[in-house]
PDB file of C-alpha atoms in Angstrom:
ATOM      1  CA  UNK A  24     -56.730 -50.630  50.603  1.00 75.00           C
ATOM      2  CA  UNK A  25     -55.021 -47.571  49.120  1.00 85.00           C
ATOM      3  CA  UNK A  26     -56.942 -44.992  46.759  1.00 92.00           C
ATOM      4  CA  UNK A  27     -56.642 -42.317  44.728  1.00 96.00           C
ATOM      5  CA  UNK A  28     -59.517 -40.465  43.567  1.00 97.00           C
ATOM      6  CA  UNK A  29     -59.148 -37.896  40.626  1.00 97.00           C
ATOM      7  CA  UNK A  30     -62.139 -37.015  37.857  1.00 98.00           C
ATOM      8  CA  UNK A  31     -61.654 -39.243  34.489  1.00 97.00           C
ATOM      9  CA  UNK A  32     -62.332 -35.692  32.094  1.00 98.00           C
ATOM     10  CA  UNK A  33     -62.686 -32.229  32.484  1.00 98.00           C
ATOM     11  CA  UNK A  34     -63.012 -29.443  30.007  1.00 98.00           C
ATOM     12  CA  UNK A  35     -62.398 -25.863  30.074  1.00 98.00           C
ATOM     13  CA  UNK A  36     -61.874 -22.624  27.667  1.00 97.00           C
ATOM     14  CA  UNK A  37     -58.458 -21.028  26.980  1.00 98.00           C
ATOM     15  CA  UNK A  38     -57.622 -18.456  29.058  1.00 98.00           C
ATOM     16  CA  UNK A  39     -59.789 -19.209  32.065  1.00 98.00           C
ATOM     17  CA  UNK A  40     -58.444 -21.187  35.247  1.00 98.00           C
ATOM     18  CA  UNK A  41     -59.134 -25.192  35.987  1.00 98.00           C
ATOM     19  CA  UNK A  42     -58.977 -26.930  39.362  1.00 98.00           C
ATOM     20  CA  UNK A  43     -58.436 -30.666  39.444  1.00 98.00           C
ATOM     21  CA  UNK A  44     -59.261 -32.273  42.515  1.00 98.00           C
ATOM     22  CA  UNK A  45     -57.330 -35.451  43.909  1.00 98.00           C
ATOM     23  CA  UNK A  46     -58.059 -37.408  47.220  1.00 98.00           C
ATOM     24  CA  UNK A  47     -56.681 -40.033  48.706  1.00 97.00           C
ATOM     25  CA  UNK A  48     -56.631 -43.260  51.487  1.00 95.00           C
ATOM     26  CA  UNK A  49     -53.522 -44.683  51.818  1.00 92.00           C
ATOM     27  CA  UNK A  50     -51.232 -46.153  53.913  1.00 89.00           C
ATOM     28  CA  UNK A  51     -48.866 -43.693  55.304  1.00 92.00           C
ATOM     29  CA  UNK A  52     -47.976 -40.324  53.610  1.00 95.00           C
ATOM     30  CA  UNK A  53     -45.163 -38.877  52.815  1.00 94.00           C
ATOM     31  CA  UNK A  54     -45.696 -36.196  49.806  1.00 95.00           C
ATOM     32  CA  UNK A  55     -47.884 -35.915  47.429  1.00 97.00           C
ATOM     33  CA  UNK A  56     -47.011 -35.577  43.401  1.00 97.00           C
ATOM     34  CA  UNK A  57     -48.644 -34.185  40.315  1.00 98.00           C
ATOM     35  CA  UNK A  58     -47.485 -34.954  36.844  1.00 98.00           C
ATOM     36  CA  UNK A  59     -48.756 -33.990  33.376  1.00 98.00           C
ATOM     37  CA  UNK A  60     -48.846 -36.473  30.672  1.00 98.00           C
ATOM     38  CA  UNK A  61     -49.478 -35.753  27.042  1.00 97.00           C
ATOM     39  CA  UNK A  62     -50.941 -38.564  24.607  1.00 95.00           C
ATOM     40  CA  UNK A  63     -48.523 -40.926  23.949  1.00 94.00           C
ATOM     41  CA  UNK A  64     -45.943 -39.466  25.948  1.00 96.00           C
ATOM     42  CA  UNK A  65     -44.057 -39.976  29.172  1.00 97.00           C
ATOM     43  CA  UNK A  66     -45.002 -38.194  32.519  1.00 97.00           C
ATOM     44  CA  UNK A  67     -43.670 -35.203  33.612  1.00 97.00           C
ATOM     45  CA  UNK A  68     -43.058 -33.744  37.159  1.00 96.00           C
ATOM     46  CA  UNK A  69     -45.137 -30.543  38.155  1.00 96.00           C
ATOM     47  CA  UNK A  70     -45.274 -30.311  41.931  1.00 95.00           C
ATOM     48  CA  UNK A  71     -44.865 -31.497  45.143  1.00 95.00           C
ATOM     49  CA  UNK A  72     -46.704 -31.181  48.166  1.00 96.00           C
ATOM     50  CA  UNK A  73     -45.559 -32.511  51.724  1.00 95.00           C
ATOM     51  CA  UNK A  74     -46.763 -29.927  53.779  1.00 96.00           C
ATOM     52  CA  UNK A  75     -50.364 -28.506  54.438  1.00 97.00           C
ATOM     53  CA  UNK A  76     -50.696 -25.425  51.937  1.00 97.00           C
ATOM     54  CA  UNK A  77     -50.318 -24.230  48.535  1.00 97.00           C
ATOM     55  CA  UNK A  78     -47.398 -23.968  46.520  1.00 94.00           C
ATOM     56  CA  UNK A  79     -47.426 -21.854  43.813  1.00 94.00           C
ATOM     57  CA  UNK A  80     -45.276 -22.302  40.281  1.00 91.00           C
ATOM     58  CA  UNK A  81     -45.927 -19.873  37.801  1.00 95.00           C
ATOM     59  CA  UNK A  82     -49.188 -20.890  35.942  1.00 97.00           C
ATOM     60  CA  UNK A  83     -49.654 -23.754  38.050  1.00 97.00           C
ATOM     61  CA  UNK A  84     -50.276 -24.026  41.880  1.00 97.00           C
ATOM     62  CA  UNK A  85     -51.047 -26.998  43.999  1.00 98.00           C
ATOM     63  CA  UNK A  86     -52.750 -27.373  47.098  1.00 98.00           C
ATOM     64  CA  UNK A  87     -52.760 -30.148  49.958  1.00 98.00           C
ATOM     65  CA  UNK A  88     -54.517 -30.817  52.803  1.00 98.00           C
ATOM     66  CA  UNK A  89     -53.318 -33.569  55.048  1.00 97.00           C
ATOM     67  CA  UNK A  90     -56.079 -33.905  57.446  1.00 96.00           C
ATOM     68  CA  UNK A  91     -58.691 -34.355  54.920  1.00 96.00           C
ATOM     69  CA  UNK A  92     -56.914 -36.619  52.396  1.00 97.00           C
ATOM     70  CA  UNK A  93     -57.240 -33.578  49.446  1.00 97.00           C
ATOM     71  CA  UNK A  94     -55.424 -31.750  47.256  1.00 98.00           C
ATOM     72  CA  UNK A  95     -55.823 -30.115  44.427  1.00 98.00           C
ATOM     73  CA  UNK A  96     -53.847 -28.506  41.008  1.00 98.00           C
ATOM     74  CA  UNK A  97     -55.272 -25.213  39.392  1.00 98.00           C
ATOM     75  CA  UNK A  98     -54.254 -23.968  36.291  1.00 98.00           C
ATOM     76  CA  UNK A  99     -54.227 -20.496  35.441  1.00 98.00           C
ATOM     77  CA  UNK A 100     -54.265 -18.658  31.715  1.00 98.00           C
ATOM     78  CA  UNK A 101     -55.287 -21.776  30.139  1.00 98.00           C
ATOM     79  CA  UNK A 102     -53.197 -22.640  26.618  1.00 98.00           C
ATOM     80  CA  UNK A 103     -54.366 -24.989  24.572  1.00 97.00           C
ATOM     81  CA  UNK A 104     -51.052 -26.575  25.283  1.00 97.00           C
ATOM     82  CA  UNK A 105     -52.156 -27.677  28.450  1.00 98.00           C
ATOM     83  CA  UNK A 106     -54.660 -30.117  26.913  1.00 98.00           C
ATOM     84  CA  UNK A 107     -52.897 -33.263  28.844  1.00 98.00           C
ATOM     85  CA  UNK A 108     -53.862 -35.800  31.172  1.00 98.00           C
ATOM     86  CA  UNK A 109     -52.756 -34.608  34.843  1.00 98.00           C
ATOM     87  CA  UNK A 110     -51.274 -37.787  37.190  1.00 98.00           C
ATOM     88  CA  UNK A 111     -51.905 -37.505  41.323  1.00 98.00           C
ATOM     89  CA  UNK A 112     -49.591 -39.635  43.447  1.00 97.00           C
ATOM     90  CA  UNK A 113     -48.807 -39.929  46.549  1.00 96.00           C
ATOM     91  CA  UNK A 114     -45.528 -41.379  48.513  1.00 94.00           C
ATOM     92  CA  UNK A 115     -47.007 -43.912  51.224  1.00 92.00           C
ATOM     93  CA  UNK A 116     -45.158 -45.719  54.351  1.00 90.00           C
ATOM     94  CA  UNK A 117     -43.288 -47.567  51.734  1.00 87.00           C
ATOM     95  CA  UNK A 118     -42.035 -44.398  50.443  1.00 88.00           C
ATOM     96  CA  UNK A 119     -43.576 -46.204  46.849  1.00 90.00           C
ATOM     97  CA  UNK A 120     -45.864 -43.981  44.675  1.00 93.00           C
ATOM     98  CA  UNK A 121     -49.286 -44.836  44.574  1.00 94.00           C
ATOM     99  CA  UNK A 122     -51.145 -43.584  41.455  1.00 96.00           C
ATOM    100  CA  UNK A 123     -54.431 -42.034  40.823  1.00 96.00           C
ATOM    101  CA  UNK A 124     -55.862 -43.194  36.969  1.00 96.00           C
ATOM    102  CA  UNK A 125     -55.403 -39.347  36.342  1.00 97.00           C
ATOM    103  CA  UNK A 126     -57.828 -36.605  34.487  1.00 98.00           C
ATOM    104  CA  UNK A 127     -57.876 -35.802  30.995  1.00 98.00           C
ATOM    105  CA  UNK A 128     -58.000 -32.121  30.827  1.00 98.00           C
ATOM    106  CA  UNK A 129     -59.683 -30.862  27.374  1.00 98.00           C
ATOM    107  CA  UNK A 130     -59.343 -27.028  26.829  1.00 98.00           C
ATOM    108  CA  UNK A 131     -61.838 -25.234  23.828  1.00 96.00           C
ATOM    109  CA  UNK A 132     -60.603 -22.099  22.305  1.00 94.00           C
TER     110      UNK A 132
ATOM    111  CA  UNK B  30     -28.255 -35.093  28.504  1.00 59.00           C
ATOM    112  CA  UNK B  31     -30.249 -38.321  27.101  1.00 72.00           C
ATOM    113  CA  UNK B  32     -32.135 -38.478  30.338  1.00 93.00           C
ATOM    114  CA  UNK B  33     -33.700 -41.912  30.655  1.00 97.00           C
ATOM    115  CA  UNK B  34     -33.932 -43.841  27.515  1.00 97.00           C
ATOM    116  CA  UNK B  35     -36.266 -47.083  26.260  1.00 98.00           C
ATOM    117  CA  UNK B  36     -35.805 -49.764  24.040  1.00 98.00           C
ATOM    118  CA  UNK B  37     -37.982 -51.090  21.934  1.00 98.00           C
ATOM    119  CA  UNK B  38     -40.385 -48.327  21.191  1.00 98.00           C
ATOM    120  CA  UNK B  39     -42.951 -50.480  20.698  1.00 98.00           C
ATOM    121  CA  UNK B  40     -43.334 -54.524  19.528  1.00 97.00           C
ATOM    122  CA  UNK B  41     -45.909 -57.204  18.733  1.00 98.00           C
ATOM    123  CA  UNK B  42     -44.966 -60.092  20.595  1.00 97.00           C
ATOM    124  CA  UNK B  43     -46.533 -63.881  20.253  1.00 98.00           C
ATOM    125  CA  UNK B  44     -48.001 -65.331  23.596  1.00 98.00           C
ATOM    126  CA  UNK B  45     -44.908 -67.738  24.952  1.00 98.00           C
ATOM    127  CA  UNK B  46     -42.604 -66.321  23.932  1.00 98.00           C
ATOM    128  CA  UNK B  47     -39.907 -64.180  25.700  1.00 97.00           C
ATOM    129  CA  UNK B  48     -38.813 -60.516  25.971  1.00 98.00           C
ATOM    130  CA  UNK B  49     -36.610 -58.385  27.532  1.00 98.00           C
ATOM    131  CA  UNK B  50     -37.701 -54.507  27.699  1.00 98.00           C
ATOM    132  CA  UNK B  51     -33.982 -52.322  28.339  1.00 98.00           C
ATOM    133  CA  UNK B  52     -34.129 -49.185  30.224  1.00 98.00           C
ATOM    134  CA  UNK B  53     -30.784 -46.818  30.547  1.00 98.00           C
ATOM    135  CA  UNK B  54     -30.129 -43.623  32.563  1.00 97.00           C
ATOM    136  CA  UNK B  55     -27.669 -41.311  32.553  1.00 96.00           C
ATOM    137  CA  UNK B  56     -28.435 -39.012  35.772  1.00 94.00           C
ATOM    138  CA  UNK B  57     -26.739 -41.650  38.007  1.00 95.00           C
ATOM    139  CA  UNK B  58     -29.966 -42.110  40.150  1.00 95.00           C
ATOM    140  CA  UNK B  59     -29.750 -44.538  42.763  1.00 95.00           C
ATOM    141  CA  UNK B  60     -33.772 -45.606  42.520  1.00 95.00           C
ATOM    142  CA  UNK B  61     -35.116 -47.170  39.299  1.00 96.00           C
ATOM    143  CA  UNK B  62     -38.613 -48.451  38.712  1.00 97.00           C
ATOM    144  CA  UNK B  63     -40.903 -49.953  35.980  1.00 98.00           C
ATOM    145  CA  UNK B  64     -44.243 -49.319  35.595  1.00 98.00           C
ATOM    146  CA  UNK B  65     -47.152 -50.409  33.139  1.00 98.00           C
ATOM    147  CA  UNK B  66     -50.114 -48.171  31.965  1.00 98.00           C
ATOM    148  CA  UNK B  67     -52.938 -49.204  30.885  1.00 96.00           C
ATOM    149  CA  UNK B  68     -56.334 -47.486  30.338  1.00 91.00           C
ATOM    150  CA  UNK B  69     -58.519 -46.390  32.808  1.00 87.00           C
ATOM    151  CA  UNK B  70     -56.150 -47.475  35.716  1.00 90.00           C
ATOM    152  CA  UNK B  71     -53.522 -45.652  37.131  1.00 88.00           C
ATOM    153  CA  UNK B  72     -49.972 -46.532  36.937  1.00 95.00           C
ATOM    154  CA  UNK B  73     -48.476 -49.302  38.617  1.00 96.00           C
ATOM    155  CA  UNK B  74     -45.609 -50.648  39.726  1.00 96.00           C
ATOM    156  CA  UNK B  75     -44.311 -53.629  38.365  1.00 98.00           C
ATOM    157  CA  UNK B  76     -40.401 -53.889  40.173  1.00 98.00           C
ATOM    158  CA  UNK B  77     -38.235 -51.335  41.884  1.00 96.00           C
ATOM    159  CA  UNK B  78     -34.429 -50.902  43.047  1.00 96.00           C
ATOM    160  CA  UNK B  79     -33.384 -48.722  45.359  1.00 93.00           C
ATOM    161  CA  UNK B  80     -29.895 -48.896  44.445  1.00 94.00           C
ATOM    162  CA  UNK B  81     -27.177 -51.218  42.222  1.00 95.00           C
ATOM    163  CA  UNK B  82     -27.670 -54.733  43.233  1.00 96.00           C
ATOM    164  CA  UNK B  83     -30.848 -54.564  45.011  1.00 96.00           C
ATOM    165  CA  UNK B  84     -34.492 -55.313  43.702  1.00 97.00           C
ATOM    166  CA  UNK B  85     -37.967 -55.439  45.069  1.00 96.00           C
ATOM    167  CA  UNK B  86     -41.650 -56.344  44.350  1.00 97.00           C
ATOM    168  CA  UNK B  87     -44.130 -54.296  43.647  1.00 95.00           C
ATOM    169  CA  UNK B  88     -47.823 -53.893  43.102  1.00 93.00           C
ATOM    170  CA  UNK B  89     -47.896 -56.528  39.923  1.00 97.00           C
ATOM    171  CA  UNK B  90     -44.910 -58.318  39.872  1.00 98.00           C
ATOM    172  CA  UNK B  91     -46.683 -61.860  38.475  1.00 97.00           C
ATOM    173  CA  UNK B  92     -44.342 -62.577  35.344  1.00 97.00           C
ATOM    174  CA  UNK B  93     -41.828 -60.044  35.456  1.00 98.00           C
ATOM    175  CA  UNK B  94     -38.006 -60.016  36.558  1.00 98.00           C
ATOM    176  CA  UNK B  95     -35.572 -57.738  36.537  1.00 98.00           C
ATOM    177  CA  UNK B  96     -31.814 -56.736  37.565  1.00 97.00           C
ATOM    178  CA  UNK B  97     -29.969 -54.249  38.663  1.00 98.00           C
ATOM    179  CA  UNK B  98     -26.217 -55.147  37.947  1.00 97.00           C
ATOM    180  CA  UNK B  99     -25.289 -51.585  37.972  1.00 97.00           C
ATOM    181  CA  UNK B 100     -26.283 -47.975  38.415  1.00 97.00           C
ATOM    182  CA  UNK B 101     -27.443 -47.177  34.779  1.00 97.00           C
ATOM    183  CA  UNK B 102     -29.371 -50.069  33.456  1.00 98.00           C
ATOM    184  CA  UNK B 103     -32.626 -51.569  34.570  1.00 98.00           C
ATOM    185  CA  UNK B 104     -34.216 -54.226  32.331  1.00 98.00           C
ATOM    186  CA  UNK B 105     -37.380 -55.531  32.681  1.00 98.00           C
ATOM    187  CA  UNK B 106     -37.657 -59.641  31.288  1.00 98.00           C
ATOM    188  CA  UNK B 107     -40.900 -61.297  30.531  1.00 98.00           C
ATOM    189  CA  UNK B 108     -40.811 -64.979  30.463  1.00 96.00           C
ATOM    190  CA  UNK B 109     -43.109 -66.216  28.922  1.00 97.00           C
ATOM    191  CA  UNK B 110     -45.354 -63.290  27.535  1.00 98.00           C
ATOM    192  CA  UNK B 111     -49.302 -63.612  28.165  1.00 98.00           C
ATOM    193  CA  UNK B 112     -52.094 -61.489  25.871  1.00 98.00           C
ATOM    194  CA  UNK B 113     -52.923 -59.509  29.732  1.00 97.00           C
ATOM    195  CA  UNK B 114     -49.054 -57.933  29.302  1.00 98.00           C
ATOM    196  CA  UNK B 115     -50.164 -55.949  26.804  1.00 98.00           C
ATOM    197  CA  UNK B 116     -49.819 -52.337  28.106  1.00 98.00           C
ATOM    198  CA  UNK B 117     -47.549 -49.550  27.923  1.00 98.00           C
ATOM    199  CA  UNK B 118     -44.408 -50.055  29.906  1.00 98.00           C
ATOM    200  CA  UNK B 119     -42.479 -46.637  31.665  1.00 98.00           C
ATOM    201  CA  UNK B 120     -39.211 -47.038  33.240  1.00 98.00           C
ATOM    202  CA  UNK B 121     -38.374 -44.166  35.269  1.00 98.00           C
ATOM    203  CA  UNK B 122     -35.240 -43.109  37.875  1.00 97.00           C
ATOM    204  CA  UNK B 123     -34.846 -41.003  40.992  1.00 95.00           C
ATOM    205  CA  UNK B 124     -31.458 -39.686  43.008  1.00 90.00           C
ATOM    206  CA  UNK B 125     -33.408 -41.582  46.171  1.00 80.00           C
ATOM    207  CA  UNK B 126     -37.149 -43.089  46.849  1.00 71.00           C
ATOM    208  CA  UNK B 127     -37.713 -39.911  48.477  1.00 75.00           C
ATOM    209  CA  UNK B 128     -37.276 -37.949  44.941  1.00 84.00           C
ATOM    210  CA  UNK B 129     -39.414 -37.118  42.307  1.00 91.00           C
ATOM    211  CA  UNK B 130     -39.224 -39.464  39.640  1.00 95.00           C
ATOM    212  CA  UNK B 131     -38.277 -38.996  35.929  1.00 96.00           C
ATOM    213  CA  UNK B 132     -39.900 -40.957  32.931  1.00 98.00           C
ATOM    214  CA  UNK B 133     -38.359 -43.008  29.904  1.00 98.00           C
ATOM    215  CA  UNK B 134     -40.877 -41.813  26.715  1.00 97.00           C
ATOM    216  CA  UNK B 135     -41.975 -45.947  27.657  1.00 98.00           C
ATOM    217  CA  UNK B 136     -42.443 -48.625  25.597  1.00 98.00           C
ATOM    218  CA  UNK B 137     -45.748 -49.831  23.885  1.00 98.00           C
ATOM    219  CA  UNK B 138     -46.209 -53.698  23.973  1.00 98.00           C
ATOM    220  CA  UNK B 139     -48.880 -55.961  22.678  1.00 98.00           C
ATOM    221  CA  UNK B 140     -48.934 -59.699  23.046  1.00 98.00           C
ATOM    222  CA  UNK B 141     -50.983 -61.568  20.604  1.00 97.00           C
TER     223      UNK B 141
END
């Protein structure tokens, strides 16, 4: 079956850096996705990974690593603003996004 | 630009009885897709199209239709609504299925 693997909660102080881990098993890849979601709101895009490596986007970065199924998101100069629920997916042979249950990201002042 | 827009925010809706769900974009994306959310689980995809005219299944289809008469709209139709529909219902578009996709702000549905 297809899987994707993310923490349920993490917490972290404002100002400091997070790293939210995401790994997957699925059936075919073809790029991997990471979207924030605020309570009650919609997703929205962040980044996109298809090839091995980090790519970097101001505060945020993400990482992937094809061979081992991993990737990750870090978050730099926390703001409490960032106190969201972050969303892996990845694109399988389908080319259909398959969806991790996401982490709820709780920053402290 | 309105993006992707939802209707109904959110309803209460009586077991057996039927709903449509409306979903409009105005990027003139080829792909459109509806999803439900519910806690603890991940998205998943209810329907897709990958262009006007065209539909497909996907992971939880069981009660659900939908159409695709042309580019903009993509509404989602519930039967005969049962209490395990209750969720929270995105819509979201893409220029192709190889594009990231953008979200409707979803719509909140309980059957009772």
């Amino acid at each position: 079956g297809q899987n994707i693997d993310q923490p349920t909660e993490m917490t972290a102080t404002e100002g400091a850096i997070v790293q939210i881990n995401c790994t997957y098993q699925t059936s075919g890849f073809n790029g991997l996705f990471w979207y924030q979601q605020h309570a009650g709101e919609a997703p929205t895009f962040l980044s996109y990974n298809v090839l091995d490596g980090l790519e970097e986007k101001g505060r945020f970065s993400s990482f992937l690593s094809r061979s081992k199924g991993y990737s990750y998101l870090l978050l730099k100069e926390l703001q409490m603003k960032d106190s969201a629920s972050y969303l892996c997916a990845v694109r399988d042979s389908n080319y259909q996004l398959i969806w991790g249950a996401g982490t709820k990201l709780i920053i402290k002042p | 630009t309105a993006g992707i827009t939802q209707a109904p925010t959110s309803q209460i809706l009586a077991a057996g009885r039927s709903m449509t769900l409306r979903c409009t974009q105005d990027m003139r994306h080829n792909a459109m897709y509806w999803y439900r959310q519910d806690l603890g689980l991940g998205l998943r995809l209810i329907h897709y199209s990958n262009t006007a005219g065209t539909t497909g299944k996907g992971e939880v289809p069981d009660g659900y239709s939908v159409s695709r008469a042309n580019t903009d709209d993509f509404p989602l139709t519930l039967a005969s609504a049962v209490p395990s529909q209750t969720s929270v219902y995105f819509c979201a578009s893409s220029d192709s299925d190889r594009g990231e996709q953008y979200f409707g702000p979803g719509t909140r549905l309980t059957v009772t």
